PDB file of C-alpha atoms in Angstrom:
ATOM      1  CA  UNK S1112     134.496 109.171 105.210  1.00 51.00           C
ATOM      2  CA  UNK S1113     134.639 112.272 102.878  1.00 61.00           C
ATOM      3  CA  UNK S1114     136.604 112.241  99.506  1.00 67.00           C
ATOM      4  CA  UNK S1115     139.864 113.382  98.765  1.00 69.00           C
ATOM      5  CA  UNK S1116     139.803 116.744  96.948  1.00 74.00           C
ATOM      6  CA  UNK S1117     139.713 116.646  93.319  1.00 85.00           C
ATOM      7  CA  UNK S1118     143.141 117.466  91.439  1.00 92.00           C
ATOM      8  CA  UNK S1119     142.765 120.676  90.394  1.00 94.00           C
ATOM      9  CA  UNK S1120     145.441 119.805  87.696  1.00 94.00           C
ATOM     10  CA  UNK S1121     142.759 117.191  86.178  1.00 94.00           C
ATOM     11  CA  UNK S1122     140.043 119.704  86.690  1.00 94.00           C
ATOM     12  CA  UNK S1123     141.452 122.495  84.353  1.00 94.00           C
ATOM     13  CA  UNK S1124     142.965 119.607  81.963  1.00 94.00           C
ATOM     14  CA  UNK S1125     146.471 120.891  82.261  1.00 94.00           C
ATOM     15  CA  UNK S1126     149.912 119.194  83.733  1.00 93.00           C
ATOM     16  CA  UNK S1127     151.871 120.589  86.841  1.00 92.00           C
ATOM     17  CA  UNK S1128     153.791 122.226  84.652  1.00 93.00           C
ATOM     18  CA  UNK S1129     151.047 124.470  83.057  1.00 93.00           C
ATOM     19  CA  UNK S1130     152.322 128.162  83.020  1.00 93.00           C
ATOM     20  CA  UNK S1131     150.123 130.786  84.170  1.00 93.00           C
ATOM     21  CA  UNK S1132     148.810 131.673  80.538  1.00 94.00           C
ATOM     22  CA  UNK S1133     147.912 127.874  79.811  1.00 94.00           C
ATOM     23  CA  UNK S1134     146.030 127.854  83.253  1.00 94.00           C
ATOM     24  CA  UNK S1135     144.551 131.122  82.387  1.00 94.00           C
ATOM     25  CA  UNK S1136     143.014 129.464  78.808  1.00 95.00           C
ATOM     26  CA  UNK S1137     142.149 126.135  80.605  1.00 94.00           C
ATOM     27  CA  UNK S1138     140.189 128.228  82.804  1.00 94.00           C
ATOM     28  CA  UNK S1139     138.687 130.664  80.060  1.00 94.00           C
ATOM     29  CA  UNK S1140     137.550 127.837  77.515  1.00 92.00           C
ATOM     30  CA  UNK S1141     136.079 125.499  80.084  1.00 92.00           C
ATOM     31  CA  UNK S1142     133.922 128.199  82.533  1.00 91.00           C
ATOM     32  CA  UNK S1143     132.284 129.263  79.473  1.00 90.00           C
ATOM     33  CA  UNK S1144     130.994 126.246  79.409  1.00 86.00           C
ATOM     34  CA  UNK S1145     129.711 125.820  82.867  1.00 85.00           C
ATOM     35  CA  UNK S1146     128.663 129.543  83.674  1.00 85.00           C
ATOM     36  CA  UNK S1147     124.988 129.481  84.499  1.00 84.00           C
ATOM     37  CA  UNK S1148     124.671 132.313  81.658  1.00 84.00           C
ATOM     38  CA  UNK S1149     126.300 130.686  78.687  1.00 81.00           C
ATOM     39  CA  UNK S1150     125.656 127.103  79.728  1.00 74.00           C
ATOM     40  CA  UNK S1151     123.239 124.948  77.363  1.00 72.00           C
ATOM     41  CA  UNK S1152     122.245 122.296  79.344  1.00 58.00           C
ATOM     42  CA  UNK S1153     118.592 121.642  80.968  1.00 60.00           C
ATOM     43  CA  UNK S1154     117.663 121.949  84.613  1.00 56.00           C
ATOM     44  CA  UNK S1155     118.349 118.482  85.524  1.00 60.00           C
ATOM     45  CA  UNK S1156     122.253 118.985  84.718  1.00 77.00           C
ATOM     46  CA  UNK S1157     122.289 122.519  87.050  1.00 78.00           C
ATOM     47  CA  UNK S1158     123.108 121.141  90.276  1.00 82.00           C
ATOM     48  CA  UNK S1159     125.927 118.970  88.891  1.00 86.00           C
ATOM     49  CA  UNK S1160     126.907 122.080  86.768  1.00 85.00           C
ATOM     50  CA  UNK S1161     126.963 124.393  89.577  1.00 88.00           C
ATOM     51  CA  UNK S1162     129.551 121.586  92.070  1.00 91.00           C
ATOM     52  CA  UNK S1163     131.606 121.481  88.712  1.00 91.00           C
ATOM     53  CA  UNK S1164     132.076 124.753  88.285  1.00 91.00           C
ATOM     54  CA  UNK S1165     132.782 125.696  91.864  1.00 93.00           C
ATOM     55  CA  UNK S1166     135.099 122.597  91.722  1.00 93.00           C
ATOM     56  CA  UNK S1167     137.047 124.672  88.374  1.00 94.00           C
ATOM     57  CA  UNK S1168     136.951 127.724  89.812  1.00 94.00           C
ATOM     58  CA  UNK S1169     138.955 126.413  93.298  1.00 94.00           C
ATOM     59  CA  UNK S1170     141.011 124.791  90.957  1.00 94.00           C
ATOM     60  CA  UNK S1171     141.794 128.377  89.210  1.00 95.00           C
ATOM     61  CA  UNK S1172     142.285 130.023  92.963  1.00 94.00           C
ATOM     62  CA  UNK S1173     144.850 127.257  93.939  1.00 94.00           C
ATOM     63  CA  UNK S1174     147.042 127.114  90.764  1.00 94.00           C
ATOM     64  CA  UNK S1175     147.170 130.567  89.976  1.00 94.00           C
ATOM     65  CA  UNK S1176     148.276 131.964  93.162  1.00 93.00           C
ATOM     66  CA  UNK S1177     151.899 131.101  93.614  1.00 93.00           C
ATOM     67  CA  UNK S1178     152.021 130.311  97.269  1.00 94.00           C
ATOM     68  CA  UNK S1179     148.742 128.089  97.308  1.00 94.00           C
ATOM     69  CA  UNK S1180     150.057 126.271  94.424  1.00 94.00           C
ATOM     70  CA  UNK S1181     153.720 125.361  95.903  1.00 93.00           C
ATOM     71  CA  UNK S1182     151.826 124.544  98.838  1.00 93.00           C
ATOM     72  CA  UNK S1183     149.697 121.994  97.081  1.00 93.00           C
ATOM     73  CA  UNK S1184     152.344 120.440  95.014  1.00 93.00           C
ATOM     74  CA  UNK S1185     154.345 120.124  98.283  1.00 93.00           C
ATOM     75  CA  UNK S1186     151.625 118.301 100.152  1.00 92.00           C
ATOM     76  CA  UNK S1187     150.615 116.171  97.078  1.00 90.00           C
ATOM     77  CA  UNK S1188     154.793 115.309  97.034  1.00 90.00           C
ATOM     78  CA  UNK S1189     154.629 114.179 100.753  1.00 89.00           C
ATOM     79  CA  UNK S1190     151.225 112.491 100.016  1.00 87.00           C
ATOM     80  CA  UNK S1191     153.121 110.380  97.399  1.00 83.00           C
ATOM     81  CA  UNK S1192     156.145 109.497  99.123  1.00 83.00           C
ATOM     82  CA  UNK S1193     154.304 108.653 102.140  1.00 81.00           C
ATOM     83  CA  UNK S1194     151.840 106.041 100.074  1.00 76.00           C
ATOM     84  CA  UNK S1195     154.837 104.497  98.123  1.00 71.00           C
ATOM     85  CA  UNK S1196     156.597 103.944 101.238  1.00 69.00           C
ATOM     86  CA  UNK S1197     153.729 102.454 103.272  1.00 66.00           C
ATOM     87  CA  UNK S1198     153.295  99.848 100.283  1.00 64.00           C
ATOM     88  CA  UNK S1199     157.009  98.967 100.022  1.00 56.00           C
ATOM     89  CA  UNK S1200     157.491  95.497 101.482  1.00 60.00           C
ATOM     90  CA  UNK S1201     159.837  95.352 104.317  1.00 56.00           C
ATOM     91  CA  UNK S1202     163.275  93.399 103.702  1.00 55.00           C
ATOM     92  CA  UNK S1203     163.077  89.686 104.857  1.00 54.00           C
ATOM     93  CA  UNK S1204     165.678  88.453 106.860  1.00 53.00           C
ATOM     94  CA  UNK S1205     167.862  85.678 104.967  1.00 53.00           C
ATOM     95  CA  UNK S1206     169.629  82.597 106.691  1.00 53.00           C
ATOM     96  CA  UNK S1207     168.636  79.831 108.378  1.00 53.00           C
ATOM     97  CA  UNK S1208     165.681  80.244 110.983  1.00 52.00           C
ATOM     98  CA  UNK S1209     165.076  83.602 110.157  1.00 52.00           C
ATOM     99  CA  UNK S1210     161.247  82.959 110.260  1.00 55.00           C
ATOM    100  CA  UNK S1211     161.871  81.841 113.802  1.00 60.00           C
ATOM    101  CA  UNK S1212     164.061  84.774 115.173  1.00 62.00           C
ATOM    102  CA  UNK S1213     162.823  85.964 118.200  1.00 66.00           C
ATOM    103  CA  UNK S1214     162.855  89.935 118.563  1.00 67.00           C
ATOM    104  CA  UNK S1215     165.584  91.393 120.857  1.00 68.00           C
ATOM    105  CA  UNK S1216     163.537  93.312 123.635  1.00 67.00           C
ATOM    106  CA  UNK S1217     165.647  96.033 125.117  1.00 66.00           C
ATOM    107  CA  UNK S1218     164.255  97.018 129.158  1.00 66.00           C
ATOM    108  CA  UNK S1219     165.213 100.475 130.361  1.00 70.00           C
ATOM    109  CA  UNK S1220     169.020 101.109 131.532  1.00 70.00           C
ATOM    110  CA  UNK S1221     170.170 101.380 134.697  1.00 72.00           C
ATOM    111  CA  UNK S1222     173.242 103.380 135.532  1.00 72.00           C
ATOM    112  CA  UNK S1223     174.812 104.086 138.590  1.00 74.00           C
ATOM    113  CA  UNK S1224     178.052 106.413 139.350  1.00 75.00           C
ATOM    114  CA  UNK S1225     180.877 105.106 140.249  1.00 74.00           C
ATOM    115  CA  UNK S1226     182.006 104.653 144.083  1.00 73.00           C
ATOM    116  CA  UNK S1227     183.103 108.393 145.739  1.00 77.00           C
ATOM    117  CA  UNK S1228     186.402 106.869 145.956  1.00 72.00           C
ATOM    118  CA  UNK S1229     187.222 107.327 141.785  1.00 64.00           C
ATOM    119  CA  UNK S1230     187.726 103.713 141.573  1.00 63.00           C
ATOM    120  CA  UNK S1231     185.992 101.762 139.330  1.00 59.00           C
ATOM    121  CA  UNK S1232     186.005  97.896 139.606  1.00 59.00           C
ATOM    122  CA  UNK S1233     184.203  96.721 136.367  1.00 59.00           C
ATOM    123  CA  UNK S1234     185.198  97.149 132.648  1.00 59.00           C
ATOM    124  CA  UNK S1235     184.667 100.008 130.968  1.00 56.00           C
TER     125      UNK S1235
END
């Protein structure tokens, strides 16, 4: 099983509502950092330096563009909804023998027309 994308919110340490000049110093303050030409860190730390700052700069790619970034706060709004209502319990049924209801199982209807003649002889 893979893992879920990282938040590219958390990644640049802003909130969704982050204009485009706070993203834009997020980005600035923290790829200095972890540019391979200005970053301090030893040899052991590159690899892990390199994933984090390919992580920061798709971060940067979704936010800033206006389409990508609707279309991720959309889909983590659905992705929200969807988990809160799979762990909301279902209402019980109250009264007595509730726990011992049966469930009403419904077969497929039949219909036929009524007789050529136009008359009908059950209820309607």
């Amino acid at each position: 099983m893979t893992a879920p994308p990282p938040d590219p919110y958390a990644i640049l340490g802003v909130t969704v509502e982050a204009s485009d000049d706070d993203l834009d110093h997020a980005f600035r303050g923290l790829v200095r950092g972890l540019h391979p030409d200005t970053r301090t860190s030893g040899s052991d730390d590159a690899d892990d330096a390199d994933r984090r700052l390919q992580d920061l700069l798709n971060a940067y790619a979704t936010l800033r563009d206006p389409i990508r970034r609707a279309a991720y706060d959309r889909a983590q709004a659905a992705a929200l909804s969807a988990s809160s209502a799979a762990r909301s319990p279902r209402p019980r049924r109250s009264g007595a023998g509730a726990s011992d209801a049966v469930p009403i199982r419904v077969g497929p209807v039949h219909w036929e027309p009524p007789p050529p003649g136009g008359k009908h002889d059950g209820p309607r």
